[in-house]
Tab-separated table of C-alpha atoms in Angstrom:
chain	number	residue	atom	x	y	z
A	752	MET	CA	-0.058	0.180	-0.069
A	753	SER	CA	3.018	2.291	0.640
A	754	GLU	CA	4.082	2.057	-2.849
A	755	ASP	CA	0.520	2.929	-4.285
A	756	PHE	CA	0.279	5.974	-1.773
A	757	ASN	CA	3.817	7.203	-3.178
A	758	ALA	CA	2.378	6.584	-6.880
A	759	ILE	CA	-1.227	7.709	-6.645
A	760	MET	CA	-1.614	10.199	-3.541
A	761	TYR	CA	1.862	11.733	-3.551
A	762	ARG	CA	2.771	12.013	-7.058
A	763	GLN	CA	-0.692	12.518	-8.684
A	764	LYS	CA	-3.149	13.668	-5.900
A	765	ALA	CA	-1.130	15.862	-3.480
A	766	LYS	CA	-1.648	19.515	-3.425
A	767	ALA	CA	1.067	21.869	-2.590
A	768	LYS	CA	3.665	19.173	-2.049
A	769	GLU	CA	6.578	21.495	-2.443
A	770	ALA	CA	7.066	21.346	1.347
A	771	ASP	CA	5.979	19.156	4.234
A	772	GLU	CA	4.322	22.037	5.931
A	773	THR	CA	1.893	22.834	3.007
A	774	ILE	CA	1.090	19.479	1.421
A	775	TYR	CA	-2.509	18.159	1.668
A	776	TRP	CA	-4.924	16.225	-0.048
A	777	ASP	CA	-8.683	16.484	-1.096
A	778	PHE	CA	-10.838	14.532	1.313
A	779	ASN	CA	-12.687	12.574	-1.273
A	780	ASP	CA	-9.322	11.448	-2.926
A	781	ILE	CA	-8.348	10.159	0.540
A	782	VAL	CA	-11.744	8.244	0.941
A	783	GLU	CA	-11.234	6.744	-2.471
A	784	PHE	CA	-7.747	5.589	-1.996
A	785	ALA	CA	-8.531	4.201	1.615
A	786	ASN	CA	-11.654	2.086	0.299
A	787	GLU	CA	-9.566	0.871	-2.547
A	788	HIS	CA	-6.939	-0.593	-0.205
A	789	ASP	CA	-8.850	-1.877	2.600
A	790	ALA	CA	-7.661	0.856	4.737
A	791	LEU	CA	-9.125	2.922	7.762
A	792	ILE	CA	-9.539	6.525	8.442
A	793	SER	CA	-9.551	8.490	11.596
A	794	ILE	CA	-10.406	12.011	12.074
A	795	HIS	CA	-9.690	14.690	14.833
A	796	ALA	CA	-13.012	15.393	16.439
A	797	GLY	CA	-14.329	17.192	19.588
A	798	ARG	CA	-12.165	19.560	21.291
A	799	LYS	CA	-8.903	18.083	19.556
A	800	VAL	CA	-6.629	20.570	18.084
A	801	ASN	CA	-7.484	21.239	14.344
A	802	GLY	CA	-10.480	18.693	14.857
A	803	ILE	CA	-13.202	18.714	12.442
A	804	ASP	CA	-15.663	20.503	14.776
A	805	LYS	CA	-13.178	23.416	15.165
A	806	GLU	CA	-12.200	23.523	11.658
A	807	LEU	CA	-15.595	22.965	9.713
A	808	PRO	CA	-18.434	24.544	11.588
A	809	ASN	CA	-21.407	24.960	9.477
A	810	SER	CA	-24.993	25.157	9.433
A	811	LYS	CA	-25.153	21.519	9.924
A	812	ALA	CA	-23.436	21.793	13.301
A	813	LEU	CA	-25.489	20.699	16.300
A	814	PRO	CA	-25.992	23.307	19.192
A	815	HIS	CA	-23.404	21.933	21.365
A	816	GLN	CA	-20.873	22.557	18.358
A	817	PHE	CA	-19.470	18.896	18.831
A	818	ALA	CA	-21.012	17.903	15.497
A	819	ALA	CA	-19.039	16.734	12.266
A	820	LYS	CA	-20.440	17.300	8.971
A	821	ASP	CA	-22.717	14.311	7.980
A	822	GLU	CA	-21.003	13.600	4.619
A	823	ILE	CA	-17.554	13.608	6.394
A	824	GLY	CA	-18.740	11.631	9.583
A	825	LYS	CA	-20.192	8.870	7.471
A	826	LYS	CA	-17.146	8.297	5.428
A	827	ILE	CA	-14.602	8.001	8.266
A	828	HIS	CA	-14.031	5.032	10.292
A	829	PHE	CA	-12.646	6.382	13.727
A	830	PHE	CA	-13.349	9.734	15.638
A	831	GLU	CA	-10.022	10.625	17.324
A	832	VAL	CA	-10.790	12.814	20.377
A	833	GLY	CA	-8.632	14.598	22.802
A	834	GLN	CA	-10.763	14.638	26.050
A	835	LYS	CA	-12.848	11.792	27.526
A	836	ARG	CA	-15.761	14.183	27.904
A	837	ASP	CA	-16.105	14.452	24.291
A	838	ILE	CA	-16.938	10.613	23.905
A	839	ASP	CA	-20.286	10.945	25.684
A	840	ASP	CA	-21.141	13.996	23.556
A	841	TYR	CA	-20.298	12.366	20.424
A	842	LYS	CA	-22.386	9.148	21.388
A	843	LYS	CA	-25.409	11.334	22.370
A	844	TYR	CA	-25.195	14.014	19.463
A	845	ILE	CA	-23.259	12.355	16.610
A	846	TRP	CA	-24.196	8.693	16.463
A	847	PRO	CA	-27.654	9.094	15.826
A	848	SER	CA	-26.897	11.309	12.830
A	849	VAL	CA	-23.675	9.194	11.285
A	850	GLY	CA	-24.129	5.919	12.910
A	851	LYS	CA	-22.154	4.128	15.868
A	852	LYS	CA	-18.511	4.630	15.101
A	853	PRO	CA	-15.466	4.019	17.353
A	854	ILE	CA	-14.350	6.718	19.545
A	855	ILE	CA	-10.690	6.696	20.385
A	856	ILE	CA	-8.392	9.112	22.527
A	857	CYS	CA	-4.974	9.562	21.128
A	858	SER	CA	-2.046	12.063	21.521
A	859	ASP	CA	-0.422	14.198	19.056
A	860	CYS	CA	2.845	13.901	20.828
A	861	HIS	CA	5.712	13.115	18.496
A	862	ASP	CA	8.299	12.205	21.175
A	863	PRO	CA	7.449	9.661	23.643
A	864	ARG	CA	9.857	11.275	26.196
A	865	GLU	CA	7.375	13.976	26.359
A	866	TYR	CA	4.398	11.960	26.392
A	867	GLU	CA	1.847	12.201	29.387
A	868	GLN	CA	-0.816	9.727	29.362
A	869	LYS	CA	-4.302	11.247	30.082
A	870	ASN	CA	-6.828	8.204	29.771
A	871	PRO	CA	-5.826	4.674	28.925
A	872	LEU	CA	-7.375	3.387	25.727
A	873	TRP	CA	-8.370	-0.097	25.611
A	874	ILE	CA	-9.199	-2.162	22.233
A	875	LYS	CA	-10.388	-5.617	22.615
A	876	SER	CA	-9.153	-7.397	19.755
A	877	LYS	CA	-6.132	-9.691	18.510
A	878	PHE	CA	-2.959	-7.616	17.723
A	879	THR	CA	-3.953	-7.594	13.866
A	880	PHE	CA	-5.248	-5.355	11.393
A	881	ALA	CA	-8.257	-7.400	11.065
A	882	GLY	CA	-8.894	-7.403	14.793
A	883	LEU	CA	-8.914	-3.434	14.696
A	884	LYS	CA	-11.370	-3.577	11.971
A	885	GLN	CA	-13.752	-5.508	14.218
A	886	CYS	CA	-14.080	-2.387	16.139
A	887	LEU	CA	-16.260	-0.758	13.195
A	888	TYR	CA	-18.761	-3.498	14.016
A	889	GLN	CA	-18.766	-3.362	17.745
A	890	PRO	CA	-17.646	0.148	18.628
A	891	GLU	CA	-19.071	-0.073	22.017
A	892	GLU	CA	-18.050	-3.472	22.837
A	893	ARG	CA	-14.483	-3.175	21.622
A	894	VAL	CA	-13.192	0.341	22.429
A	895	PHE	CA	-12.965	1.310	26.152
A	896	VAL	CA	-11.518	4.826	27.318
A	897	GLY	CA	-10.591	4.603	31.165
A	898	ASP	CA	-8.627	3.038	33.874
A	899	ILE	CA	-9.745	-0.518	33.206
A	900	PRO	CA	-12.788	-2.091	31.150
A	901	PRO	CA	-15.672	-3.329	33.541
A	902	ALA	CA	-15.300	-6.929	32.471
A	903	LEU	CA	-11.421	-6.994	32.941
A	904	ASP	CA	-12.057	-5.213	36.272
A	905	ARG	CA	-14.408	-8.222	37.323
A	906	ILE	CA	-11.702	-10.735	36.196
A	907	CYS	CA	-8.982	-9.034	38.105
A	908	LYS	CA	-11.226	-8.830	41.141
A	909	ASN	CA	-12.279	-12.613	40.940
A	910	LYS	CA	-9.174	-14.346	39.398
A	911	GLN	CA	-9.630	-17.538	41.347
A	912	VAL	CA	-12.905	-18.103	39.498
A	913	ASN	CA	-12.075	-17.467	35.862
A	914	ILE	CA	-10.340	-20.232	34.073
A	915	ASP	CA	-7.284	-19.253	31.862
A	916	THR	CA	-6.363	-22.400	30.170
A	917	ILE	CA	-7.708	-26.140	29.739
A	918	ALA	CA	-5.247	-28.805	28.762
A	919	VAL	CA	-5.230	-32.467	28.012
A	920	HIS	CA	-2.349	-34.619	27.324
A	921	ARG	CA	-1.689	-38.477	27.022
A	922	LYS	CA	-0.107	-39.957	30.166
A	923	THR	CA	3.573	-41.257	29.985
A	924	ASP	CA	2.351	-44.704	31.231
A	925	CYS	CA	-0.571	-44.974	28.933
A	926	VAL	CA	-2.076	-48.193	28.047
A	927	HIS	CA	-3.084	-47.676	24.387
A	928	LYS	CA	-0.040	-46.265	23.199
A	929	ASP	CA	-1.332	-46.824	19.408
A	930	MET	CA	-3.956	-43.742	20.112
A	931	ASN	CA	-3.553	-40.360	20.967
A	932	CYS	CA	-6.996	-38.721	20.909
A	933	PHE	CA	-5.968	-35.558	22.941
A	934	ASP	CA	-2.816	-33.268	23.080
A	935	PHE	CA	-3.894	-29.656	23.469
A	936	GLN	CA	-3.817	-26.517	25.637
A	937	ILE	CA	-6.597	-23.921	24.864
A	938	PRO	CA	-6.839	-20.461	26.376
A	939	LEU	CA	-10.513	-19.552	27.484
A	940	ASN	CA	-11.896	-16.068	27.193
A	941	ALA	CA	-13.612	-14.617	30.132
A	942	GLY	CA	-16.498	-13.598	27.897
A	943	LEU	CA	-18.995	-15.790	26.356
A	944	VAL	CA	-17.156	-18.947	24.672
A	945	SER	CA	-18.855	-20.857	21.876
A	946	ILE	CA	-17.782	-24.373	20.841
A	947	ILE	CA	-18.617	-25.089	17.287
A	948	GLY	CA	-18.186	-28.103	15.050
A	949	ASN	CA	-19.921	-31.007	12.931
A	950	LYS	CA	-21.338	-33.788	14.696
A	951	GLY	CA	-18.710	-35.983	16.404
A	952	SER	CA	-16.003	-33.427	16.142
A	953	GLY	CA	-15.439	-33.109	19.905
A	954	LYS	CA	-17.681	-30.291	21.107
A	955	SER	CA	-19.524	-32.588	23.889
A	956	ALA	CA	-15.832	-33.927	24.771
A	957	LEU	CA	-14.455	-30.637	25.498
A	958	SER	CA	-17.523	-29.195	27.507
A	959	ASP	CA	-17.422	-32.651	29.386
A	960	ILE	CA	-13.836	-32.435	30.212
A	961	ILE	CA	-14.328	-28.689	31.527
A	962	GLY	CA	-17.248	-30.035	33.731
A	963	HIS	CA	-15.172	-32.816	34.949
A	964	LEU	CA	-12.040	-30.594	35.862
A	965	CYS	CA	-14.614	-28.277	37.529
A	966	LYS	CA	-15.863	-31.433	39.779
A	967	SER	CA	-19.471	-30.558	38.425
A	968	LYS	CA	-22.073	-32.718	40.193
A	969	THR	CA	-23.888	-33.146	36.965
A	970	MET	CA	-21.180	-35.318	35.363
A	971	ASP	CA	-23.404	-38.544	35.444
A	972	HIS	CA	-25.468	-36.816	32.442
A	973	ALA	CA	-22.086	-36.394	30.564
A	974	SER	CA	-22.578	-37.580	26.916
A	975	PHE	CA	-18.741	-38.446	26.476
A	976	LEU	CA	-17.067	-38.875	29.789
A	977	ASN	CA	-19.460	-41.752	30.821
A	978	GLU	CA	-18.979	-45.687	30.939
A	979	GLU	CA	-20.767	-46.105	27.613
A	980	ARG	CA	-18.317	-44.175	25.534
A	981	PHE	CA	-14.646	-42.933	26.715
A	982	ARG	CA	-14.802	-44.514	30.063
A	983	LYS	CA	-16.299	-47.826	28.644
A	984	ARG	CA	-14.341	-51.047	30.074
A	985	PRO	CA	-12.721	-52.913	29.669
A	986	LYS	CA	-10.409	-50.517	27.658
A	987	ASN	CA	-11.456	-47.390	29.524
A	988	PHE	CA	-9.458	-45.050	27.000
A	989	ALA	CA	-10.130	-42.151	29.608
A	990	ASP	CA	-7.697	-43.357	31.899
A	991	ASP	CA	-4.656	-42.786	29.625
A	992	TYR	CA	-5.326	-38.986	29.645
A	993	LYS	CA	-4.993	-36.215	32.151
A	994	GLY	CA	-6.555	-33.047	32.238
A	995	ILE	CA	-5.337	-29.680	33.617
A	996	ILE	CA	-7.246	-26.712	34.443
A	997	THR	CA	-5.307	-23.391	35.281
A	998	TRP	CA	-7.276	-20.221	36.977
A	999	VAL	CA	-6.376	-16.642	36.307
A	1000	ASP	CA	-4.749	-16.267	39.691
A	1001	GLY	CA	-2.204	-19.056	38.546
A	1002	HIS	CA	-3.326	-22.137	40.414
A	1003	SER	CA	-3.780	-25.383	38.654
A	1004	GLU	CA	-5.274	-28.730	39.209
A	1005	GLU	CA	-4.837	-31.922	37.318
A	1006	ASP	CA	-6.944	-35.018	37.283
A	1007	SER	CA	-7.168	-38.175	35.154
A	1008	LEU	CA	-10.224	-38.286	32.717
A	1009	GLY	CA	-10.934	-41.804	33.893
A	1010	ASN	CA	-11.534	-40.656	37.599
A	1011	SER	CA	-15.032	-40.197	38.527
A	1012	GLU	CA	-14.483	-39.706	42.388
A	1013	TYR	CA	-13.654	-36.146	43.450
A	1014	GLU	CA	-11.794	-35.264	46.630
A	1015	SER	CA	-13.823	-32.173	47.316
A	1016	SER	CA	-17.656	-32.077	47.064
A	1017	ILE	CA	-17.469	-28.240	46.114
A	1018	GLU	CA	-17.915	-27.390	42.663
A	1019	ASP	CA	-15.610	-25.072	40.879
A	1020	ALA	CA	-18.488	-24.297	38.337
A	1021	GLN	CA	-21.804	-25.460	37.327
A	1022	TYR	CA	-22.088	-27.651	34.362
A	1023	LEU	CA	-25.356	-28.373	32.203
A	1024	PRO	CA	-24.819	-31.141	29.917
A	1025	GLN	CA	-27.243	-31.606	27.085
A	1026	LYS	CA	-28.876	-34.747	28.473
A	1027	TYR	CA	-29.232	-32.843	31.750
A	1028	ILE	CA	-31.034	-30.002	30.478
A	1029	GLU	CA	-33.524	-32.006	28.512
A	1030	VAL	CA	-34.892	-28.799	26.974
A	1031	ALA	CA	-36.910	-29.759	23.946
A	1032	CYS	CA	-38.418	-32.920	25.768
A	1033	ASP	CA	-39.601	-31.220	28.678
A	1034	ALA	CA	-41.374	-28.467	26.909
A	1035	GLU	CA	-45.226	-28.436	26.855
A	1036	GLN	CA	-45.367	-26.915	23.391
A	1037	ILE	CA	-42.985	-26.567	20.489
A	1038	ILE	CA	-42.962	-23.910	17.983
A	1039	TYR	CA	-41.031	-24.842	14.871
A	1040	CYS	CA	-39.760	-21.816	12.780
A	1041	ASN	CA	-38.797	-21.777	9.257
A	1042	MET	CA	-37.839	-19.379	6.519
A	1043	ASP	CA	-38.208	-20.068	2.794
A	1044	LYS	CA	-34.769	-18.836	1.379
A	1045	ASN	CA	-36.127	-18.018	-1.868
A	1046	SER	CA	-39.285	-16.045	-1.020
A	1047	PHE	CA	-37.951	-14.839	2.438
A	1048	SER	CA	-41.355	-15.745	3.942
A	1049	ILE	CA	-41.453	-16.934	7.369
A	1050	SER	CA	-43.699	-19.711	8.788
A	1051	TYR	CA	-44.612	-21.082	12.170
A	1052	GLU	CA	-45.760	-24.636	13.079
A	1053	ALA	CA	-47.018	-25.250	16.758
A	1054	GLY	CA	-47.944	-28.481	18.414
A	1055	ALA	CA	-47.247	-30.987	21.294
A	1056	ILE	CA	-44.143	-32.976	21.627
A	1057	GLU	CA	-46.119	-36.309	21.216
A	1058	ASP	CA	-47.129	-35.019	17.766
A	1059	SER	CA	-44.867	-37.042	15.366
A	1060	ILE	CA	-44.369	-33.991	12.901
A	1061	ILE	CA	-43.351	-31.951	15.505
A	1062	LYS	CA	-41.338	-34.592	17.130
A	1063	ASN	CA	-39.361	-34.905	13.705
A	1064	ARG	CA	-38.825	-31.240	13.671
A	1065	VAL	CA	-37.020	-31.338	16.869
A	1066	ILE	CA	-34.822	-34.281	15.829
A	1067	ASP	CA	-33.865	-32.502	12.658
A	1068	VAL	CA	-33.026	-29.211	14.425
A	1069	LEU	CA	-31.547	-30.069	17.789
A	1070	GLU	CA	-28.572	-32.288	17.526
A	1071	GLY	CA	-28.605	-35.137	20.110
A	1072	THR	CA	-32.374	-35.115	20.790
A	1073	MET	CA	-33.252	-38.837	20.819
A	1074	PRO	CA	-31.448	-39.502	23.906
A	1075	ALA	CA	-33.488	-36.732	25.522
A	1076	PHE	CA	-36.690	-38.339	24.308
A	1077	ASP	CA	-35.712	-41.581	25.728
A	1078	LEU	CA	-34.845	-40.194	29.035
A	1079	ARG	CA	-38.433	-38.487	28.987
A	1080	ARG	CA	-40.012	-41.843	28.298
A	1081	LYS	CA	-38.281	-43.566	31.022
A	1082	LYS	CA	-39.230	-40.864	33.610
A	1083	TYR	CA	-42.800	-41.115	32.841
A	1084	GLU	CA	-42.403	-45.129	33.063
A	1085	ASN	CA	-41.112	-44.816	36.346
């Protein structure tokens, strides 16, 4: 992109390029170049020196004098303010007009030795350009200005109950040396974590392992770590593996996946296996929703769980539902 910038923006589009002090570009040329090169545009705003609200006041400005021109505000990606109090003003007066956009606070200091931090800027993402772009879609969730984001503050104050990593490795004295089902370490986010994958890809295995390492009292309902599957004797593959859970405060606990007796009766976390919930099969009524992808029409179909058509709808939509139907049947037989 730097080569294109020199060839297009500097050599062709730049105005008064005889000196660095006078060079400038037409705003629309900047927008066009940025869009063609998947770039992001930020603009000084609020009370920031040479900001858009100070340099471009016009009839469209809102009474509080913090508004940017609509046509410019809609084309840029980030508003860069100089004071934290500008953020609330922009959310209140500018977002309704141009849409929600990330508002960041930065310094124009060109000498790091003279830099004085006013307010910390937090961006929740990977250290990549793609991570930064995610802020465009979630400006409120991804950007925070202040001492510490509330979610991170909650974790720091409760490190002993937040999981840092989950790991499973094969034991050195394993029996079935020709199999290596697990060998991983996964960091876990303190927010909502979603486990996805095709049927039989290990989703229930991972959630069961986490429940097991947290000494959950509902492990009798586990669909993977049970005596019919991974713990099935005489092979009992689970005995070949150990799981390690590490918490944010640094302490770790280790246990064999084949162990079903816990030293402590206190749960570290509650676990609700799919079989335990039985959501679909304990419902008094099922409403099936469907959208025709061609006509975009939405239809609804309601009925009792005993209805054969509704039952088939449930089986088609919810993976692993047949065992839940069996549990319901056995419950009523007893």
